[in-house]
PDB file of C-alpha atoms and ligand atoms in Angstrom:
ATOM      1  CA  MET A  65     115.162  51.457 100.336  1.00  0.00           C
ATOM      2  CA  GLN A  66     111.672  50.163 101.118  1.00  0.00           C
ATOM      3  CA  HIS A  67     109.125  53.043 101.671  1.00  0.00           C
ATOM      4  CA  ASP A  68     108.354  51.786 105.248  1.00  0.00           C
ATOM      5  CA  ASP A  69     111.961  51.740 106.109  1.00  0.00           C
ATOM      6  CA  PHE A  70     112.435  54.965 104.894  1.00  0.00           C
ATOM      7  CA  ASN A  71     109.564  56.473 106.717  1.00  0.00           C
ATOM      8  CA  ASP A  72     110.903  54.731 109.937  1.00  0.00           C
ATOM      9  CA  LEU A  73     114.142  56.322 109.466  1.00  0.00           C
ATOM     10  CA  LEU A  74     112.538  59.913 108.985  1.00  0.00           C
ATOM     11  CA  ARG A  75     110.512  59.262 112.159  1.00  0.00           C
ATOM     12  CA  ARG A  76     113.645  58.756 114.269  1.00  0.00           C
ATOM     13  CA  VAL A  77     115.330  61.848 113.056  1.00  0.00           C
ATOM     14  CA  PRO A  78     114.078  63.915 115.946  1.00  0.00           C
ATOM     15  CA  ASP A  79     115.959  61.563 118.205  1.00  0.00           C
ATOM     16  CA  PHE A  80     119.278  62.195 116.596  1.00  0.00           C
ATOM     17  CA  THR A  81     121.827  64.144 118.528  1.00  0.00           C
ATOM     18  CA  THR A  82     123.321  67.199 117.001  1.00  0.00           C
ATOM     19  CA  PRO A  83     126.551  65.432 116.039  1.00  0.00           C
ATOM     20  CA  GLN A  84     124.635  62.637 114.706  1.00  0.00           C
ATOM     21  CA  LEU A  85     122.701  65.086 112.464  1.00  0.00           C
ATOM     22  CA  LYS A  86     125.816  66.683 111.230  1.00  0.00           C
ATOM     23  CA  ARG A  87     127.467  63.386 110.350  1.00  0.00           C
ATOM     24  CA  LEU A  88     124.046  62.420 108.548  1.00  0.00           C
ATOM     25  CA  ARG A  89     124.124  65.620 106.765  1.00  0.00           C
ATOM     26  CA  HIS A  90     127.710  65.034 105.659  1.00  0.00           C
ATOM     27  CA  HIS A  91     127.053  61.803 104.305  1.00  0.00           C
ATOM     28  CA  ILE A  92     123.599  62.967 102.375  1.00  0.00           C
ATOM     29  CA  GLU A  93     125.603  65.869 100.765  1.00  0.00           C
ATOM     30  CA  LYS A  94     128.534  63.604  99.605  1.00  0.00           C
ATOM     31  CA  ARG A  95     126.039  61.149  98.175  1.00  0.00           C
ATOM     32  CA  VAL A  96     123.875  63.782  96.414  1.00  0.00           C
ATOM     33  CA  LYS A  97     126.991  65.395  94.751  1.00  0.00           C
ATOM     34  CA  LEU A  98     128.377  61.796  93.857  1.00  0.00           C
ATOM     35  CA  GLU A  99     125.079  61.126  92.148  1.00  0.00           C
ATOM     36  CA  ALA A 100     125.294  64.367  90.248  1.00  0.00           C
ATOM     37  CA  VAL A 101     128.758  63.580  89.002  1.00  0.00           C
ATOM     38  CA  TYR A 102     127.688  59.853  87.860  1.00  0.00           C
ATOM     39  CA  GLU A 103     124.571  61.494  86.280  1.00  0.00           C
ATOM     40  CA  THR A 104     126.843  63.735  84.298  1.00  0.00           C
ATOM     41  CA  LEU A 105     129.268  61.126  83.451  1.00  0.00           C
ATOM     42  CA  THR A 106     126.449  58.691  82.484  1.00  0.00           C
ATOM     43  CA  ALA A 107     124.688  61.290  80.256  1.00  0.00           C
ATOM     44  CA  SER A 108     127.882  61.596  78.028  1.00  0.00           C
ATOM     45  CA  GLU A 109     128.223  57.793  77.752  1.00  0.00           C
ATOM     46  CA  GLU A 110     127.136  57.583  74.311  1.00  0.00           C
ATOM     47  CA  ALA A 111     130.574  59.265  73.920  1.00  0.00           C
ATOM     48  CA  VAL A 112     132.223  55.648  74.426  1.00  0.00           C
ATOM     49  CA  THR A 113     132.459  54.634  70.921  1.00  0.00           C
ATOM     50  CA  GLN A 114     135.334  52.080  70.955  1.00  0.00           C
ATOM     51  CA  CYS A 115     137.877  50.272  73.193  1.00  0.00           C
ATOM     52  CA  PRO A 116     140.383  52.594  74.486  1.00  0.00           C
ATOM     53  CA  TYR A 117     143.136  49.690  74.216  1.00  0.00           C
ATOM     54  CA  CYS A 118     142.542  48.257  70.655  1.00  0.00           C
ATOM     55  CA  GLN A 119     140.115  50.531  69.132  1.00  0.00           C
ATOM     56  CA  SER A 120     137.450  47.873  68.586  1.00  0.00           C
ATOM     57  CA  LYS A 121     133.993  48.993  68.155  1.00  0.00           C
ATOM     58  CA  THR A 122     132.517  46.013  69.474  1.00  0.00           C
ATOM     59  CA  PHE A 123     131.918  46.068  73.283  1.00  0.00           C
ATOM     60  CA  ILE A 124     129.351  45.244  75.722  1.00  0.00           C
ATOM     61  CA  ARG A 125     128.072  46.518  78.943  1.00  0.00           C
ATOM     62  CA  TRP A 126     129.896  44.843  81.736  1.00  0.00           C
ATOM     63  CA  GLY A 127     128.408  45.662  85.166  1.00  0.00           C
ATOM     64  CA  SER A 128     129.567  48.601  87.261  1.00  0.00           C
ATOM     65  CA  SER A 129     132.732  49.041  89.223  1.00  0.00           C
ATOM     66  CA  GLU A 130     132.429  49.425  93.022  1.00  0.00           C
ATOM     67  CA  ASN A 131     131.972  53.123  92.659  1.00  0.00           C
ATOM     68  CA  GLU A 132     129.090  52.498  90.561  1.00  0.00           C
ATOM     69  CA  ARG A 133     130.415  53.495  87.015  1.00  0.00           C
ATOM     70  CA  GLN A 134     129.110  51.644  83.983  1.00  0.00           C
ATOM     71  CA  ARG A 135     131.827  49.346  82.730  1.00  0.00           C
ATOM     72  CA  TYR A 136     132.363  47.919  79.457  1.00  0.00           C
ATOM     73  CA  ARG A 137     134.061  44.802  78.037  1.00  0.00           C
ATOM     74  CA  CYS A 138     135.849  44.731  74.688  1.00  0.00           C
ATOM     75  CA  LYS A 139     134.848  41.683  72.640  1.00  0.00           C
ATOM     76  CA  ARG A 140     138.103  41.591  70.867  1.00  0.00           C
ATOM     77  CA  CYS A 141     140.791  42.162  73.512  1.00  0.00           C
ATOM     78  CA  ALA A 142     138.479  41.165  76.484  1.00  0.00           C
ATOM     79  CA  LYS A 143     139.835  44.077  78.377  1.00  0.00           C
ATOM     80  CA  THR A 144     137.306  46.032  80.612  1.00  0.00           C
ATOM     81  CA  PHE A 145     137.077  49.814  80.716  1.00  0.00           C
ATOM     82  CA  ASN A 146     134.859  52.826  81.732  1.00  0.00           C
ATOM     83  CA  ALA A 147     134.207  55.930  80.057  1.00  0.00           C
ATOM     84  CA  LEU A 148     137.202  57.696  81.580  1.00  0.00           C
ATOM     85  CA  VAL A 149     139.865  55.232  80.821  1.00  0.00           C
ATOM     86  CA  GLY A 150     142.457  57.184  78.750  1.00  0.00           C
ATOM     87  CA  SER A 151     141.326  60.534  80.286  1.00  0.00           C
ATOM     88  CA  PRO A 152     143.104  62.526  82.731  1.00  0.00           C
ATOM     89  CA  LEU A 153     140.017  62.083  85.103  1.00  0.00           C
ATOM     90  CA  TYR A 154     140.715  58.415  85.310  1.00  0.00           C
ATOM     91  CA  ARG A 155     141.998  57.419  88.854  1.00  0.00           C
ATOM     92  CA  MET A 156     141.091  60.949  90.139  1.00  0.00           C
ATOM     93  CA  ARG A 157     139.621  60.631  93.774  1.00  0.00           C
ATOM     94  CA  LYS A 158     136.913  62.713  95.731  1.00  0.00           C
ATOM     95  CA  GLU A 159     134.528  62.801  92.674  1.00  0.00           C
ATOM     96  CA  GLU A 160     131.789  64.118  94.820  1.00  0.00           C
ATOM     97  CA  LEU A 161     133.926  67.629  94.520  1.00  0.00           C
ATOM     98  CA  TRP A 162     134.453  67.633  90.877  1.00  0.00           C
ATOM     99  CA  LEU A 163     131.376  69.693  90.183  1.00  0.00           C
ATOM    100  CA  GLU A 164     132.305  72.277  92.656  1.00  0.00           C
ATOM    101  CA  TYR A 165     135.775  72.447  91.555  1.00  0.00           C
ATOM    102  CA  VAL A 166     134.743  73.062  87.831  1.00  0.00           C
ATOM    103  CA  GLU A 167     132.434  75.688  88.959  1.00  0.00           C
ATOM    104  CA  THR A 168     135.265  77.532  90.607  1.00  0.00           C
ATOM    105  CA  MET A 169     137.185  77.280  87.256  1.00  0.00           C
ATOM    106  CA  ARG A 170     134.182  78.499  85.459  1.00  0.00           C
ATOM    107  CA  TYR A 171     134.117  81.630  87.726  1.00  0.00           C
ATOM    108  CA  GLY A 172     137.849  82.076  87.278  1.00  0.00           C
ATOM    109  CA  LEU A 173     138.901  81.809  90.870  1.00  0.00           C
ATOM    110  CA  SER A 174     142.583  81.596  91.649  1.00  0.00           C
ATOM    111  CA  LEU A 175     143.881  78.204  92.687  1.00  0.00           C
ATOM    112  CA  ARG A 176     144.113  79.182  96.415  1.00  0.00           C
ATOM    113  CA  LYS A 177     140.784  80.205  96.444  1.00  0.00           C
ATOM    114  CA  ALA A 178     139.220  77.309  94.537  1.00  0.00           C
ATOM    115  CA  ALA A 179     140.923  75.006  96.834  1.00  0.00           C
ATOM    116  CA  LYS A 180     139.363  76.612  99.863  1.00  0.00           C
ATOM    117  CA  VAL A 181     135.944  76.933  98.462  1.00  0.00           C
ATOM    118  CA  THR A 182     136.039  73.162  97.396  1.00  0.00           C
ATOM    119  CA  GLY A 183     137.836  71.988 100.643  1.00  0.00           C
ATOM    120  CA  VAL A 184     140.827  70.321  98.765  1.00  0.00           C
ATOM    121  CA  SER A 185     144.541  70.827  99.249  1.00  0.00           C
ATOM    122  CA  LEU A 186     146.179  73.334  97.015  1.00  0.00           C
ATOM    123  CA  ARG A 187     148.180  70.628  95.505  1.00  0.00           C
ATOM    124  CA  THR A 188     144.939  68.800  94.521  1.00  0.00           C
ATOM    125  CA  ALA A 189     143.529  72.029  93.069  1.00  0.00           C
ATOM    126  CA  PHE A 190     146.553  72.318  90.904  1.00  0.00           C
ATOM    127  CA  ARG A 191     146.538  68.586  89.724  1.00  0.00           C
ATOM    128  CA  TRP A 192     142.583  69.027  89.139  1.00  0.00           C
ATOM    129  CA  ARG A 193     142.859  72.281  87.098  1.00  0.00           C
ATOM    130  CA  HIS A 194     145.258  70.620  84.866  1.00  0.00           C
ATOM    131  CA  ALA A 195     143.095  67.524  84.548  1.00  0.00           C
ATOM    132  CA  PHE A 196     140.172  69.229  83.605  1.00  0.00           C
ATOM    133  CA  LEU A 197     141.715  71.640  81.315  1.00  0.00           C
ATOM    134  CA  SER A 198     143.624  68.838  79.438  1.00  0.00           C
ATOM    135  CA  SER A 199     140.531  66.472  78.738  1.00  0.00           C
ATOM    136  CA  PRO A 200     141.170  65.821  75.174  1.00  0.00           C
ATOM    137  CA  ARG A 201     138.442  67.810  73.102  1.00  0.00           C
ATOM    138  CA  ASP A 202     137.241  64.488  71.339  1.00  0.00           C
ATOM    139  CA  HIS A 203     137.129  62.690  74.720  1.00  0.00           C
ATOM    140  CA  LYS A 204     133.288  63.893  75.047  1.00  0.00           C
ATOM    141  CA  ALA A 205     132.775  61.877  78.634  1.00  0.00           C
ATOM    142  CA  THR A 206     135.117  64.176  80.325  1.00  0.00           C
ATOM    143  CA  SER A 207     134.958  67.540  78.489  1.00  0.00           C
ATOM    144  CA  LEU A 208     134.660  70.449  80.688  1.00  0.00           C
ATOM    145  CA  SER A 209     131.436  71.656  78.994  1.00  0.00           C
ATOM    146  CA  GLY A 210     129.640  68.436  79.610  1.00  0.00           C
ATOM    147  CA  ILE A 211     130.449  68.700  83.397  1.00  0.00           C
ATOM    148  CA  ILE A 212     129.641  72.193  83.803  1.00  0.00           C
ATOM    149  CA  GLU A 213     126.265  71.666  82.283  1.00  0.00           C
ATOM    150  CA  ALA A 214     125.299  70.172  85.574  1.00  0.00           C
ATOM    151  CA  ASP A 215     122.565  71.523  87.769  1.00  0.00           C
ATOM    152  CA  GLU A 216     123.295  74.746  89.464  1.00  0.00           C
ATOM    153  CA  THR A 217     122.311  73.144  92.658  1.00  0.00           C
ATOM    154  CA  PHE A 218     125.859  72.092  92.999  1.00  0.00           C
ATOM    155  CA  LEU A 219     127.356  75.828  92.899  1.00  0.00           C
ATOM    156  CA  PRO A 220     129.640  76.203  95.761  1.00  0.00           C
ATOM    157  CA  GLU A 221     127.799  77.689  98.935  1.00  0.00           C
ATOM    158  CA  SER A 222     129.719  80.943  98.534  1.00  0.00           C
ATOM    159  CA  PHE A 223     128.415  81.657  95.239  1.00  0.00           C
ATOM    160  CA  LYS A 224     124.739  81.070  95.823  1.00  0.00           C
ATOM    161  CA  GLY A 225     122.462  84.055  95.789  1.00  0.00           C
ATOM    162  CA  LYS A 226     125.256  86.448  94.706  1.00  0.00           C
ATOM    163  CA  LYS A 227     124.381  88.825  91.794  1.00  0.00           C
ATOM    164  CA  THR A 228     127.814  89.664  90.782  1.00  0.00           C
ATOM    165  CA  MET A 229     130.350  86.625  89.908  1.00  0.00           C
ATOM    166  CA  PRO A 230     134.011  87.082  90.449  1.00  0.00           C
ATOM    167  CA  ARG A 231     134.128  87.017  86.737  1.00  0.00           C
ATOM    168  CA  PRO A 232     131.454  86.699  84.049  1.00  0.00           C
ATOM    169  CA  ALA A 233     130.859  83.110  83.187  1.00  0.00           C
ATOM    170  CA  ARG A 234     132.710  82.229  80.050  1.00  0.00           C
ATOM    171  CA  LYS A 235     130.511  80.941  77.260  1.00  0.00           C
ATOM    172  CA  ARG A 236     131.019  77.224  76.550  1.00  0.00           C
ATOM    173  CA  GLY A 237     133.187  76.146  73.985  1.00  0.00           C
ATOM    174  CA  GLY A 238     134.626  79.634  73.640  1.00  0.00           C
ATOM    175  CA  ARG A 239     138.203  80.041  73.951  1.00  0.00           C
TER     176      ARG A 239
HETATM  177 ZN1  LIG B  15     139.767  46.146  73.066  1.00  0.00          ZN
END
């Protein structure tokens, strides 16, 4: 967005009604969280070493999908893919909540609490836990450790400022 447009928008903020402000905040928070997830995934994109379909090592960047993830196109089989193809996270929705969810796992919250903190259904919480835990170790792009290295800004609200965690954070890579 152009600098002037942005300043115009800021100037109009005082005119917003409370419901409008709340909607705006919701959109901004969602966007910021999404950016953090994409940043994390992009940071580990050197982990893409071969085509997940034919294992060819010759592929090229091929634009981004509608949700802004980098896509690749295999030069041998011509299929396109992103860093998540072949991982349990592929096709998982609500990416903006992933970081928060992974944090709840890191602090050892129960499924029920994790669902409540993150704002997803118990069923989703169950599926996500399975997906994050079962990311294959050699699939760097989706490894839990990669994702939880994300900025602490994205700790769930309920943990912020607390001295004692429900359980000490486990060391990365440990078992
Ligand atoms: Zn291929």
